[in-house]
Structure formats: C-alpha cells, structure tokens
CSV table of C-alpha atoms in Angstrom, one decimal:
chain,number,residue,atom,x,y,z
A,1,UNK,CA,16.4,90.5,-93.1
A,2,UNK,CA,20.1,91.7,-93.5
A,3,UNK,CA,21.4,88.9,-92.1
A,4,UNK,CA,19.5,86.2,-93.5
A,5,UNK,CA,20.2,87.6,-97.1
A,6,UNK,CA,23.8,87.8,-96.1
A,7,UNK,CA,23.8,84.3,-95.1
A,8,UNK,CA,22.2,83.2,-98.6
A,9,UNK,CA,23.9,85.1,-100.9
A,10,UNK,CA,27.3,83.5,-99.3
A,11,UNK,CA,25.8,80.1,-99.9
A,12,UNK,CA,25.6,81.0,-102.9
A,13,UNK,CA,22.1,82.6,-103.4
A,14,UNK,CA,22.9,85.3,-105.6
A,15,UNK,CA,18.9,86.8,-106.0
A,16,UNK,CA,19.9,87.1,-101.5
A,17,UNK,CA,22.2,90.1,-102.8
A,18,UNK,CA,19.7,91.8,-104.4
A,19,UNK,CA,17.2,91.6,-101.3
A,20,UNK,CA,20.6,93.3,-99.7
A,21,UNK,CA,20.5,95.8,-102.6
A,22,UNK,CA,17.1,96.8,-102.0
A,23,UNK,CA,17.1,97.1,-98.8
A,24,UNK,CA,19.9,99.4,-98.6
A,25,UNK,CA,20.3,101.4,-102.2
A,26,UNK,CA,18.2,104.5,-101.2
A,27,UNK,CA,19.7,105.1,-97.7
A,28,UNK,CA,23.2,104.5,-99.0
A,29,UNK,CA,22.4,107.0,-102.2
A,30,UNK,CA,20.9,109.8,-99.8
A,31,UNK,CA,24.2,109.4,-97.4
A,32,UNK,CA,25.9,109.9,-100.8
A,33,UNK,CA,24.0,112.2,-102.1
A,34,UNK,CA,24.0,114.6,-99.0
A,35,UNK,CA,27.5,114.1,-99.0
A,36,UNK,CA,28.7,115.0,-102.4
A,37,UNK,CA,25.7,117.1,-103.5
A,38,UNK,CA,25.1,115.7,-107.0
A,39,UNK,CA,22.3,113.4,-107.6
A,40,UNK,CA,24.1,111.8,-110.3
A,41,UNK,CA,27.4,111.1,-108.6
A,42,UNK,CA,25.8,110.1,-105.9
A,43,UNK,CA,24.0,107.5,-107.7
A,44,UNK,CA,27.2,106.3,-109.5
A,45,UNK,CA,29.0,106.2,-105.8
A,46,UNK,CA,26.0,103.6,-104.7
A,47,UNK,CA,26.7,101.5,-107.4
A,48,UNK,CA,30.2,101.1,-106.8
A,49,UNK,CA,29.7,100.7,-103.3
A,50,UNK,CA,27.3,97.9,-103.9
A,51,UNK,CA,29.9,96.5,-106.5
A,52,UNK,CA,32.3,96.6,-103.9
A,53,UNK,CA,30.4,94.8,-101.8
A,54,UNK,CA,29.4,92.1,-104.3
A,55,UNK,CA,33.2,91.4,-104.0
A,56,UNK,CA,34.1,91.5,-100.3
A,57,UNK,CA,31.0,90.0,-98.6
A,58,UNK,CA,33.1,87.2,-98.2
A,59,UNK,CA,35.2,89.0,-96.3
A,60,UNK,CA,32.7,90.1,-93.6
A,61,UNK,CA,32.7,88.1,-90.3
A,62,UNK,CA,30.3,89.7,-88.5
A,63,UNK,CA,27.0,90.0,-90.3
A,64,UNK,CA,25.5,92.4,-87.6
A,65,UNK,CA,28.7,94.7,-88.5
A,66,UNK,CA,27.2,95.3,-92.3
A,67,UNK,CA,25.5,98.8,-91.8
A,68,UNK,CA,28.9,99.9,-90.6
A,69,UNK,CA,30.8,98.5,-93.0
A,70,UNK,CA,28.3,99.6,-96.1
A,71,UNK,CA,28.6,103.2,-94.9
A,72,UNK,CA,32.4,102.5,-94.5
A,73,UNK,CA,32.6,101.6,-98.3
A,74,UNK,CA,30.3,104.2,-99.0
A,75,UNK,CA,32.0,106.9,-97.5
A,76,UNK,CA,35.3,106.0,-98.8
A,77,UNK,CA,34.5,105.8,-102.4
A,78,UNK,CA,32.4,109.1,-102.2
A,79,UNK,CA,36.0,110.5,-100.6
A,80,UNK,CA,37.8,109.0,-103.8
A,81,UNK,CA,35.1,110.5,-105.7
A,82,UNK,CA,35.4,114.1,-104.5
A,83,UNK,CA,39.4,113.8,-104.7
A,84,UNK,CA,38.7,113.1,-108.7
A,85,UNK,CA,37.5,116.5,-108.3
A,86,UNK,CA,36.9,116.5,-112.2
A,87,UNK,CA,33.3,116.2,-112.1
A,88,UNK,CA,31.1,118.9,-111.1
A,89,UNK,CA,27.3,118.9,-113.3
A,90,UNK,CA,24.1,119.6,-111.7
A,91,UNK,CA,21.5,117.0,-112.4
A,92,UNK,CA,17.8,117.8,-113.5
A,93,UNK,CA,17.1,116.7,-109.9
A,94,UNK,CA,19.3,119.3,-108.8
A,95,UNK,CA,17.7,122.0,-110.9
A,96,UNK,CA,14.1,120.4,-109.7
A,97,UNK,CA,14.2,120.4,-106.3
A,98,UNK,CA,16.3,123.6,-106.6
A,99,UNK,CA,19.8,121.9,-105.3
A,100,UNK,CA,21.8,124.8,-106.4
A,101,UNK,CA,19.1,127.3,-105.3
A,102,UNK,CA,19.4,128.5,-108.9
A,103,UNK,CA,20.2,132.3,-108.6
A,104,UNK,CA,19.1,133.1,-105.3
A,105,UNK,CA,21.3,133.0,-102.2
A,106,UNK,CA,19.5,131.6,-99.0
A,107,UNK,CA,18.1,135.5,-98.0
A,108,UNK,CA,17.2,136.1,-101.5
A,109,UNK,CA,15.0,133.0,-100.9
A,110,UNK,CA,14.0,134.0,-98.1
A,111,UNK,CA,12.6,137.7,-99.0
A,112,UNK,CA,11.3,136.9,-102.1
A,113,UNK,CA,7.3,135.5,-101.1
A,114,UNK,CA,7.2,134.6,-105.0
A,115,UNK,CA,9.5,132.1,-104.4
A,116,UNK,CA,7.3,130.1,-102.0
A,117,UNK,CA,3.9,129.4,-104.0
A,118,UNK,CA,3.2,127.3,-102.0
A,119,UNK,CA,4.2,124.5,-98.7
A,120,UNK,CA,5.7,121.9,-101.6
A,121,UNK,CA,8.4,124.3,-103.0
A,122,UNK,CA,9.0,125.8,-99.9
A,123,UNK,CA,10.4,122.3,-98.1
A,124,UNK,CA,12.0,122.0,-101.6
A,125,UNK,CA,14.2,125.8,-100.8
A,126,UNK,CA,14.7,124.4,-97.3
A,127,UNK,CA,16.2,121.3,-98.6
A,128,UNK,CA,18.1,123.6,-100.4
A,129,UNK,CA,18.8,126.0,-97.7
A,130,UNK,CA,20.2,122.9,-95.4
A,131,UNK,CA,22.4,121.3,-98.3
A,132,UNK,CA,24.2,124.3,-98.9
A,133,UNK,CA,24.8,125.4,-94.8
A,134,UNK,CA,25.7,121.5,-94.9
A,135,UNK,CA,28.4,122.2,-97.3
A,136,UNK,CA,29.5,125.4,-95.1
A,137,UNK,CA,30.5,123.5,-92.6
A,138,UNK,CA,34.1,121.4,-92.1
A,139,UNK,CA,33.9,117.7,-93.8
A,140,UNK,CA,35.0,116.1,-90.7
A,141,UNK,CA,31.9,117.6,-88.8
A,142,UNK,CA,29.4,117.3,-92.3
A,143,UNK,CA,29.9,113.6,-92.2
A,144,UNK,CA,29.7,113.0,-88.3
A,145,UNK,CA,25.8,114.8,-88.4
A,146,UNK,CA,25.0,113.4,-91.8
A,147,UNK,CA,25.3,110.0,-90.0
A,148,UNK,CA,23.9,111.0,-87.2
A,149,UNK,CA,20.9,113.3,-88.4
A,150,UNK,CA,20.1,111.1,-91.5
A,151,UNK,CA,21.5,107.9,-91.9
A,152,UNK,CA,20.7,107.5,-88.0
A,153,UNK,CA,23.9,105.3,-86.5
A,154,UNK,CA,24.9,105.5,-82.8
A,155,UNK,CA,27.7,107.3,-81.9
A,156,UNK,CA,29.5,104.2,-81.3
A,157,UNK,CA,28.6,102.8,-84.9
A,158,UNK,CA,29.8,106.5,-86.6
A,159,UNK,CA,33.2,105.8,-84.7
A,160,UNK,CA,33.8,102.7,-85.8
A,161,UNK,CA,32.8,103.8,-89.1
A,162,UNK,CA,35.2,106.9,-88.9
A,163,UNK,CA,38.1,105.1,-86.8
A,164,UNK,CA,38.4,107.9,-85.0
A,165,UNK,CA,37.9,108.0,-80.5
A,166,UNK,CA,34.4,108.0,-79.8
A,167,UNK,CA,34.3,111.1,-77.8
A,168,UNK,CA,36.1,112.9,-80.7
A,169,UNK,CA,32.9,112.2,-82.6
A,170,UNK,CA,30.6,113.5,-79.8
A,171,UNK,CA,32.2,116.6,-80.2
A,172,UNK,CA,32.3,116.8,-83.8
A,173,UNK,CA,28.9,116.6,-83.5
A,174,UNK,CA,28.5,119.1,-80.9
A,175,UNK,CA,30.7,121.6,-83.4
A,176,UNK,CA,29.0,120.7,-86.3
A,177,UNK,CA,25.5,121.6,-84.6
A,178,UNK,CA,26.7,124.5,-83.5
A,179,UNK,CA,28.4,126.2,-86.4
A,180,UNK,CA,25.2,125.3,-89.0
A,181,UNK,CA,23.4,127.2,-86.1
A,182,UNK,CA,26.0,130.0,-86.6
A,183,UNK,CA,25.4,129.8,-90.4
A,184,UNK,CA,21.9,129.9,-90.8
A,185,UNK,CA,21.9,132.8,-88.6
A,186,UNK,CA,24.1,134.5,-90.6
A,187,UNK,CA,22.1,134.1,-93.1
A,188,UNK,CA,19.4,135.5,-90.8
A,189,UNK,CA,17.2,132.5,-91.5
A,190,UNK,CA,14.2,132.6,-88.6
A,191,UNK,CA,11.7,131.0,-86.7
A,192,UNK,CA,9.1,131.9,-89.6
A,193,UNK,CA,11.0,131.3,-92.4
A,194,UNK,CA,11.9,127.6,-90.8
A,195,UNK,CA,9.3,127.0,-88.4
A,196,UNK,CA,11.5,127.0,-85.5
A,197,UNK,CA,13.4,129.2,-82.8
A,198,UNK,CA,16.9,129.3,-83.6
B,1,UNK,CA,27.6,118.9,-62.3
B,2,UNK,CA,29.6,121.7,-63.6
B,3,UNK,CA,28.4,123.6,-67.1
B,4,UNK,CA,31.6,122.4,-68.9
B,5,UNK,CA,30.7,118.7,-68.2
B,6,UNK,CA,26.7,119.2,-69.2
B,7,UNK,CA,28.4,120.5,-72.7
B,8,UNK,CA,30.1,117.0,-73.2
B,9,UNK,CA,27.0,115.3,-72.6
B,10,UNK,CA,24.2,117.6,-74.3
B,11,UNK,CA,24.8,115.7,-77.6
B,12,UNK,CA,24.5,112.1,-75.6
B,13,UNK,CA,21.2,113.5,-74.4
B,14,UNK,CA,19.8,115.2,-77.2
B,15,UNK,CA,19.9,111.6,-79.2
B,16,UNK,CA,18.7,109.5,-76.7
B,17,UNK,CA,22.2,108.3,-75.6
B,18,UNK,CA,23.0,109.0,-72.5
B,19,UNK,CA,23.0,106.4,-69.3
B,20,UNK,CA,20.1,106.5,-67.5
B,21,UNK,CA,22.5,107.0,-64.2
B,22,UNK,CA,23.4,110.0,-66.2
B,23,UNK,CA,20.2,111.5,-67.2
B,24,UNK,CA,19.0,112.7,-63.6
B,25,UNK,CA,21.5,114.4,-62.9
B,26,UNK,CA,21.9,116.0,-66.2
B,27,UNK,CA,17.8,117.1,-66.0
B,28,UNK,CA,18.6,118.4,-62.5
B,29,UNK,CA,21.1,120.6,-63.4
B,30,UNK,CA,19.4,121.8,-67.1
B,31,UNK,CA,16.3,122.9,-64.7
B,32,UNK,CA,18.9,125.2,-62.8
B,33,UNK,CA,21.2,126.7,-65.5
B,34,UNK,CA,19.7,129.0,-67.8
B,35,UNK,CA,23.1,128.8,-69.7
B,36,UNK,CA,22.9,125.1,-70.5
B,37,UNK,CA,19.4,125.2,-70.9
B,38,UNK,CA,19.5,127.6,-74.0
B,39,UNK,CA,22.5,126.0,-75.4
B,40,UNK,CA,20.3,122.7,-75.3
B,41,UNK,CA,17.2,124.2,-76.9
B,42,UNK,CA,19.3,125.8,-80.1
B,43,UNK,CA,20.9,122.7,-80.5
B,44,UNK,CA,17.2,120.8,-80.2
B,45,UNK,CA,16.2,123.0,-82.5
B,46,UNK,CA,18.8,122.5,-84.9
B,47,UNK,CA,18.7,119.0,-84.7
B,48,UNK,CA,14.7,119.2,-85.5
B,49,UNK,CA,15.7,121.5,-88.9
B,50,UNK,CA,17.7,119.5,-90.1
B,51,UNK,CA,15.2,116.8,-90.6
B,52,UNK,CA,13.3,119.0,-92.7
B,53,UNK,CA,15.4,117.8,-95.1
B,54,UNK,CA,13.8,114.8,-96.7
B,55,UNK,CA,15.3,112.2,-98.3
B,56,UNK,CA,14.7,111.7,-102.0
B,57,UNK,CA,14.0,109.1,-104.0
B,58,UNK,CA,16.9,108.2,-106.3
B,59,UNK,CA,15.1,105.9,-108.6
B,60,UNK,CA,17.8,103.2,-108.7
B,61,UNK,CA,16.9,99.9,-110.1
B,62,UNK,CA,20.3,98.1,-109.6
B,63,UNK,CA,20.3,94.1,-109.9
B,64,UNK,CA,23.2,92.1,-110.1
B,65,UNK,CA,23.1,88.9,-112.2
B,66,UNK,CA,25.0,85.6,-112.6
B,67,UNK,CA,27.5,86.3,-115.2
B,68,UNK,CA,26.6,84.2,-118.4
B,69,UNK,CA,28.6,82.0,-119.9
B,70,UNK,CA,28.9,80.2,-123.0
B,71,UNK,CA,26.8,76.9,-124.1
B,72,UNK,CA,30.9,75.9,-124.7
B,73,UNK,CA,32.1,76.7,-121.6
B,74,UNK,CA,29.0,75.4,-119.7
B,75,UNK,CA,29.7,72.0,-121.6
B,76,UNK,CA,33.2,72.0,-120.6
B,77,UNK,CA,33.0,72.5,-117.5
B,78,UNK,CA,30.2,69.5,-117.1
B,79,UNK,CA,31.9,67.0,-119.4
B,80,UNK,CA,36.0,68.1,-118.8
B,81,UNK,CA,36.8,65.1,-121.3
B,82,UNK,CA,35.0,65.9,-124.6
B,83,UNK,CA,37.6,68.9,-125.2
B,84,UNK,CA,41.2,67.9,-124.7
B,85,UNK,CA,43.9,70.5,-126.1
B,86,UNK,CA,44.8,69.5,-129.7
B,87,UNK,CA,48.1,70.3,-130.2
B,88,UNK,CA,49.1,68.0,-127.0
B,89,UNK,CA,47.0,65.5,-127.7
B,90,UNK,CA,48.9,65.4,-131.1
B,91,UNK,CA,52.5,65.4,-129.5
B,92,UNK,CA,51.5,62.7,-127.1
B,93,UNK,CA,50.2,60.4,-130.2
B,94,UNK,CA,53.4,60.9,-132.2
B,95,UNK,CA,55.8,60.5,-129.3
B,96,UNK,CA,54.1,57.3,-128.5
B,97,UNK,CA,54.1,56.2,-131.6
B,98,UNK,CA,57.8,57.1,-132.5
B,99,UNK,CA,58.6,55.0,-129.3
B,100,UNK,CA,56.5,52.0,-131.0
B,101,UNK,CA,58.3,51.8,-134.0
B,102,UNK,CA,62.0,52.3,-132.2
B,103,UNK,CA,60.6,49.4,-130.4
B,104,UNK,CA,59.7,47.0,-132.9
B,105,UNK,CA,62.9,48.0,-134.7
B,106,UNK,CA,65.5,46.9,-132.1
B,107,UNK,CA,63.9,43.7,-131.4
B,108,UNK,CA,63.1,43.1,-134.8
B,109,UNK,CA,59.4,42.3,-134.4
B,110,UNK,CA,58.1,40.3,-137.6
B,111,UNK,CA,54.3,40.3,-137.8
B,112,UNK,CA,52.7,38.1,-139.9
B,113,UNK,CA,49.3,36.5,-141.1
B,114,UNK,CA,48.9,32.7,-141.1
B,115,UNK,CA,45.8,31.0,-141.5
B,116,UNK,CA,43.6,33.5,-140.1
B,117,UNK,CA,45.8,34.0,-136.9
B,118,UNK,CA,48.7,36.9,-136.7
B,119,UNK,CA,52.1,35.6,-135.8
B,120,UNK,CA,54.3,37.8,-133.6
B,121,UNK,CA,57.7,36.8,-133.5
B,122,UNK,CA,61.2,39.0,-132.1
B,123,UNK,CA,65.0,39.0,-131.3
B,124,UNK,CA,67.6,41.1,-130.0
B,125,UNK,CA,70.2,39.1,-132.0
B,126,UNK,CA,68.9,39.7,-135.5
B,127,UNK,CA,66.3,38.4,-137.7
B,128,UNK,CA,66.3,34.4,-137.2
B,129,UNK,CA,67.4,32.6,-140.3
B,130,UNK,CA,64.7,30.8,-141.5
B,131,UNK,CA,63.5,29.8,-145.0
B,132,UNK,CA,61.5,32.8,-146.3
B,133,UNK,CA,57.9,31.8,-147.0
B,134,UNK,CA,55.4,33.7,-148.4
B,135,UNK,CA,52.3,34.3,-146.5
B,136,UNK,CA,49.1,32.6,-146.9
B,137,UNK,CA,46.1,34.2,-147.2
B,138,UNK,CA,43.3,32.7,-147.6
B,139,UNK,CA,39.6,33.9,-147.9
B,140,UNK,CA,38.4,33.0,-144.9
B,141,UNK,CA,41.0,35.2,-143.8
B,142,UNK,CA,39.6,38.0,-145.2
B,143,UNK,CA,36.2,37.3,-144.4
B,144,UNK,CA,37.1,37.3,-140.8
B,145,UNK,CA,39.1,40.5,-140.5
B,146,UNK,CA,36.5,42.4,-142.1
B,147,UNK,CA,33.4,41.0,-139.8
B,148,UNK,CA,35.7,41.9,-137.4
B,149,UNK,CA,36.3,45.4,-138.4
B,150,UNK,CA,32.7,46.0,-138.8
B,151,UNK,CA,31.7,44.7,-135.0
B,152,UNK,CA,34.4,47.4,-134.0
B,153,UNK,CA,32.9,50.3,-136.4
B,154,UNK,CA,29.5,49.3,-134.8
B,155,UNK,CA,30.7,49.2,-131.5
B,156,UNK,CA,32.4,52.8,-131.7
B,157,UNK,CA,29.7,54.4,-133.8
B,158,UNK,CA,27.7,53.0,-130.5
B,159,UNK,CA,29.4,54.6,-128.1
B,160,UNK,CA,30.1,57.6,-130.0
B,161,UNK,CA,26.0,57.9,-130.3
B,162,UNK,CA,25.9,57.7,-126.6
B,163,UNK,CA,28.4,59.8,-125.1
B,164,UNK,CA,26.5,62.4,-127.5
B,165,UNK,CA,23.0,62.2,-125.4
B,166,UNK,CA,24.9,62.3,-122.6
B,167,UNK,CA,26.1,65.4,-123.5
B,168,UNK,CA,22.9,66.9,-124.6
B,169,UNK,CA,21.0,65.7,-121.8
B,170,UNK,CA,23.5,67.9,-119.4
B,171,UNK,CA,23.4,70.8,-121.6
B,172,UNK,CA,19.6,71.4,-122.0
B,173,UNK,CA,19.2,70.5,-118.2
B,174,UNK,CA,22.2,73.6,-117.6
B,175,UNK,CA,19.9,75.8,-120.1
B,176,UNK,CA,16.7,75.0,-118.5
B,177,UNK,CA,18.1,76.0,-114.8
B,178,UNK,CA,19.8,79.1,-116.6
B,179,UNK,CA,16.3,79.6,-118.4
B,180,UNK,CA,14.5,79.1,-114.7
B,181,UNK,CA,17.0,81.3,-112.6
B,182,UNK,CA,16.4,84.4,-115.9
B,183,UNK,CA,12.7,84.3,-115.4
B,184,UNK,CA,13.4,84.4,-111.3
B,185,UNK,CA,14.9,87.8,-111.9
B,186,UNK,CA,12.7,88.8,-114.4
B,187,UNK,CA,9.7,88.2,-112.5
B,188,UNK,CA,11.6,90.4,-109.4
B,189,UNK,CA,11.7,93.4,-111.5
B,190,UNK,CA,8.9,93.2,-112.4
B,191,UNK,CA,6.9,93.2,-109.3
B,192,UNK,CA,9.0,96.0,-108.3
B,193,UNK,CA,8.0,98.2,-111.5
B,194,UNK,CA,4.3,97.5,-110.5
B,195,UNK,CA,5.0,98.4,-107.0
B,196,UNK,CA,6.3,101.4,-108.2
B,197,UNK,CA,3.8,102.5,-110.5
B,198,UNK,CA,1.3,101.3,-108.0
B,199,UNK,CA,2.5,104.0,-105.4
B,200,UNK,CA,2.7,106.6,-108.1
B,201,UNK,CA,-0.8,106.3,-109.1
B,202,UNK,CA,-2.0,106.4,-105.8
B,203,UNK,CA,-0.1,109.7,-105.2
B,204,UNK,CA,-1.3,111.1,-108.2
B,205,UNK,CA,-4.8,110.2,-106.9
B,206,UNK,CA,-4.2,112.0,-104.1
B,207,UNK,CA,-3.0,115.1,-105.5
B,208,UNK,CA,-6.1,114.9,-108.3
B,209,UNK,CA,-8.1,115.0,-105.1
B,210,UNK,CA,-6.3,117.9,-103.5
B,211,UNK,CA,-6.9,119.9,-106.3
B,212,UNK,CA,-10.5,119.2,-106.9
B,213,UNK,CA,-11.1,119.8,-103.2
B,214,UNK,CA,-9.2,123.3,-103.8
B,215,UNK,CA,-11.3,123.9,-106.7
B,216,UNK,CA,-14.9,122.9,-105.1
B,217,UNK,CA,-13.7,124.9,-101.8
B,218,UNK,CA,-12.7,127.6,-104.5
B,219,UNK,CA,-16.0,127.9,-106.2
B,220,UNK,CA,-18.1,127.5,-103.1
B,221,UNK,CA,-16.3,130.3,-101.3
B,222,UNK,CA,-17.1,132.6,-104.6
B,223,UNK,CA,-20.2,131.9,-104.8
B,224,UNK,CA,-20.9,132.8,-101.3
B,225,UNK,CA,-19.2,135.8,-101.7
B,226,UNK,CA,-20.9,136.9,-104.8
B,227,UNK,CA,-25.1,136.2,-102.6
C-alpha cells in the first residue's frame, strides 16, 4: 500500500501522501511517544516528521527502504527535540493513563490494592510501570528495544536505522533486556503483580 | 556450542531471527545448560512484559493540502501574456519611440495627405527644395479616415471581447478542478470521522453491556443469597 502511495504522490497525487500519513501516524507517534514520554511532544514530533517527509520523498530511491527511513526522521527529530530540553509538561493523557504514576513510585503502586480497582487501571499502572523502567535504562539501549519490542523492525532494519554494526545492536538489545530485568526487580515487581516470572 | 556463544545468539532466537542451521544446535545445547536456559526464560519473560504496554491512540488527524493560490496567480500562470511588468513595458515604448523620432529627423521624413493617400517622402541631404504647397484635404478624405478608424476600433474591441472569454473560460475550469480536488479531501475526513465515531460507539456498546451483565450477575447473586 506503501509503495503504491509512494509512487502516486511522486506523480503528483498529493491525496497518495495522505494514504502514507494514515497508514503510518500512530505507529510513528507511539515510537515517539515511548521515546520522549510526552503525549504532546510526541504528537508535535510526528508532524514534523511527516512534514519532513512531504519534503524529501523525492529523495527516496528505494520505496521498500520507507519504514527505515520514516523511523530515521523520526528518531532524529525526537533527538533534536529532547536536546531543546526546554519543554517538559505532562499532558491530560499523561495524567489519564497515569504516565507520571502521579505520586506513587512503582512499589507504592504495587502495595497499595486501592490503586488497582480493577484489570483496566491496572494495565494502565503497568504501562506506567514499563515507561518509567524504559526511561531507567541507557538511550542507546531504550531506542534499540523500543524498535524492536514495539515498532517491530529486524535487527538488520534497526541498524540501518541507527548506522551503527549490526551485532552492536544485538547486544544492545541483549543489555537493554537485561538491565530493565534488573530494574523492575529492584523495584521488586513480581510474577503477581505482572503476571509473569521474572 | 560454548555458553558465551549461546549469549550472542539468545536475542537472534528469542525474535525469530536466527538461521535455521543455527537453531538446532542452539535447542541442543539450551536443553543441556541450565545456565543458558534461565538466562533465556528471564529474557522471554521480559520480552513478553514489555508488550503489556499497549499502544495508544494519539488521535491525530493530520492532512496535508495543495497550497492555495490566488485567482491572480492561477490566471497568470495559465495566460503568462495578460500581465506584462508595467514599468518595462513603459521603458520599451519610449525608447522605441525616441528612436522613431531620431529617425525621421535625420532623414527628414515629410508626411503628408494628398487626395486621400499619405505621401512619404525623405533625404539625408536636407529637405528638397520644392515649391511649398498647402495640403489638400478634401471630404472624402475625411470620410475615409474615419470609416477606417472605426473598422479598427471594431476590430480591437473584438478581439479584446475575445481574449476576455478566453480568459474566463480557463479560470472557472482552474476553480472547478480546485472546487473538485476540496470536496475530494473533504469527503476523506469525513469518512474517517464516521469511522471513528463508528468504533467508539461500538465500544461504548460494549462496555454498556459489560456493565449491565455486572449488574444482572450482581442482583442475581443477592438475591440468591438473601433465599
């Protein structure tokens, strides 16, 4: 579908770049947004990405290359975003789905039963639990599993995306595994509080 | 296979990219070593909590448009002609003109009316010396000059007319094609709004119906208790 929009929009079709758009916006705004960890700078990092790409398309000579090069974009502007460092606001979203886990640190969570009315709220402190051992761990190992776990590129693809030696990516991804196992045992998260044997 | 070259490849194998050559060997060996064996069920299970994470909806309704441009700009760019610069069109009149007239002066050029027909007549040696006579004009004279100069009004007032639908005709078809391509988009948002609202609905519905069944199991399972 990709492709053919591709194709389209640089023949001039310019309702093709929207198909491109919405194929692509929310995958490209949860890579940002697990990134960065704010909803609304998340969202402003998609558009420019997208604007971005409204320019360069062109530019692309390999249509089967795209993903790559979206998340390429993507990751660079969310890396200019972050070095602005200015910004730092936590979005209704945020406070909704409990981004910042409000007042309570990942045990307090974890003790307090009131806190987990019911199976809703309870993935929405686990989402929280995971975005903040995400952040606990070095960039260069957070982006390598966010692509991997999430986003869902081959190792190959990820180095490419990175420019960095292929098996330096594998073992990013081995370390960054391993120390968010280290974290959440610190913070003596368990099976039953997860679901799973850690 | 040693334990230190198992670590290398657990991630390979944990995602479903490892060679198939590779993945025997690497199953033979996990079977044996309780070490690897536990290192690749913590990662497993790491892997598996991170996807507990769901991904969210951001709600983005980005479109990108053809940039508009002016009915001005549209016409120019479809008829190039009907807006030449002024101020050179000006210079390039007068400088023509002022070449005319140096012209006509150095080879003193003597026009003149006779009987209905103009008479052209120059030298580079001066004026020739002839008897002056007055020019004769007669009625017929002016009779034909102005018939004439009304054929040419008509005839530019003509052409002005139609180099005017011309222009019209290409700037309604340019607005109708603008028009078309606006409703295009339009119509694209909004069958994405009602898609949207659609699945809302529908989980709404289902969440209505979660809590009903709650209640009904709720008040069944009272009044149970309370025979």
């Amino acid at each position: 579908m990709t492709d053919e929009a591709i194709e389209k929009f640089l023949h001039g079709d310019i309702s093709a770049f929207n198909t491109i758009v919405w194929r692509w916006q929310k995958p490209i705004c949860n890579f940002a947004y697990r990134y960065v960890g704010e909803l609304e700078l998340a969202k402003e990092v998609t558009q420019k990405t997208f604007i971005r790409v409204y320019k360069n398309l062109h530019r692309l000579k390999d249509a089967s290359r795209f993903s790559t090069w979206l998340h390429q974009i993507a990751l660079n502007i969310c890396r200019d975003e972050l070095k602005k460092g200015k910004r730092r606001f936590i979005s209704v979203h945020d406070l909704e789905s409990g981004g910042e886990m409000g007042n309570y640190t990942p045990g307090e969570l974890r003790d307090d039963p009131n806190q987990r009315p019911d199976a809703h709220a309870h993935k929405q402190q686990l989402a929280a639990i995971l975005k903040k051992a995400l952040e606990e761990i070095p960039e260069e190992q957070r982006v390598v599993v966010i692509m991997k776990e999430y986003q869902g590129l081959k190792f190959n693809e990820i180095a490419e995306i990175l420019n960095e030696p292929l098996n330096t990516v594998k073992s990013r991804m081995y370390y960054g595994l391993t120390a968010l196992r280290k974290v959440l045992s610190e913070w003596n998260i368990q099976r039953e509080e997860l679901g799973y044997e850690m | 296979m040693k334990c230190d070259d198992v670590r290398e490849l657990l991630v390979d194998y944990l995602y479903g990219e490892m060679d198939k050559g590779e993945v025997k060997k690497f199953e033979g060996h996990i079977k044996r070593c309780t070490s690897c064996k536990t290192e690749l069920a913590s990662l497993q299970a790491t892997s598996k909590l991170l996807q507990q994470w769901p991904d969210i909806d951001p709600k983005m309704q980005l479109v990108f448009v053809k940039e508009k441009r002016a009915l001005s700009d549209s016409l120019r760019s479809v008829v190039p002609w009907r807006a030449p610069r002024l101020p050179k069109l000006a210079f390039g009149l007068a400088t023509a003109l002022a070449s005319l007239l140096l012209l006509l002066a150095l080879t003193n050029t003597t026009i003149s009316l006779k009987n209905g027909n103009f008479e052209l007549s120059a030298s580079l040696f001066g004026r020739p010396k002839s008897a002056p006579t007055a020019p004769v004009i007669t009625e017929a004279d002016l009779i034909e000059l102005q018939r004439a100069n009304l054929l040419l009004c008509e005839r530019l007032v003509r052409e002005s007319e139609d180099r005017q639908k011309r222009e019209i005709a290409l700037a309604l078809t340019e607005l109708v094609r603008s028009a078309d391509y606006q409703r295009t988009l339009d119509m694209q948002l909004f069958g994405r709004g009602l898609e949207e609202i659609q699945e809302r609905a529908i989980r709404r519905i289902a969440r209505t119906d979660q809590i009903v069944d709650g209640i009904v199991q709720y008040i069944s399972q009272e009044g149970i208790s309370k025979r």
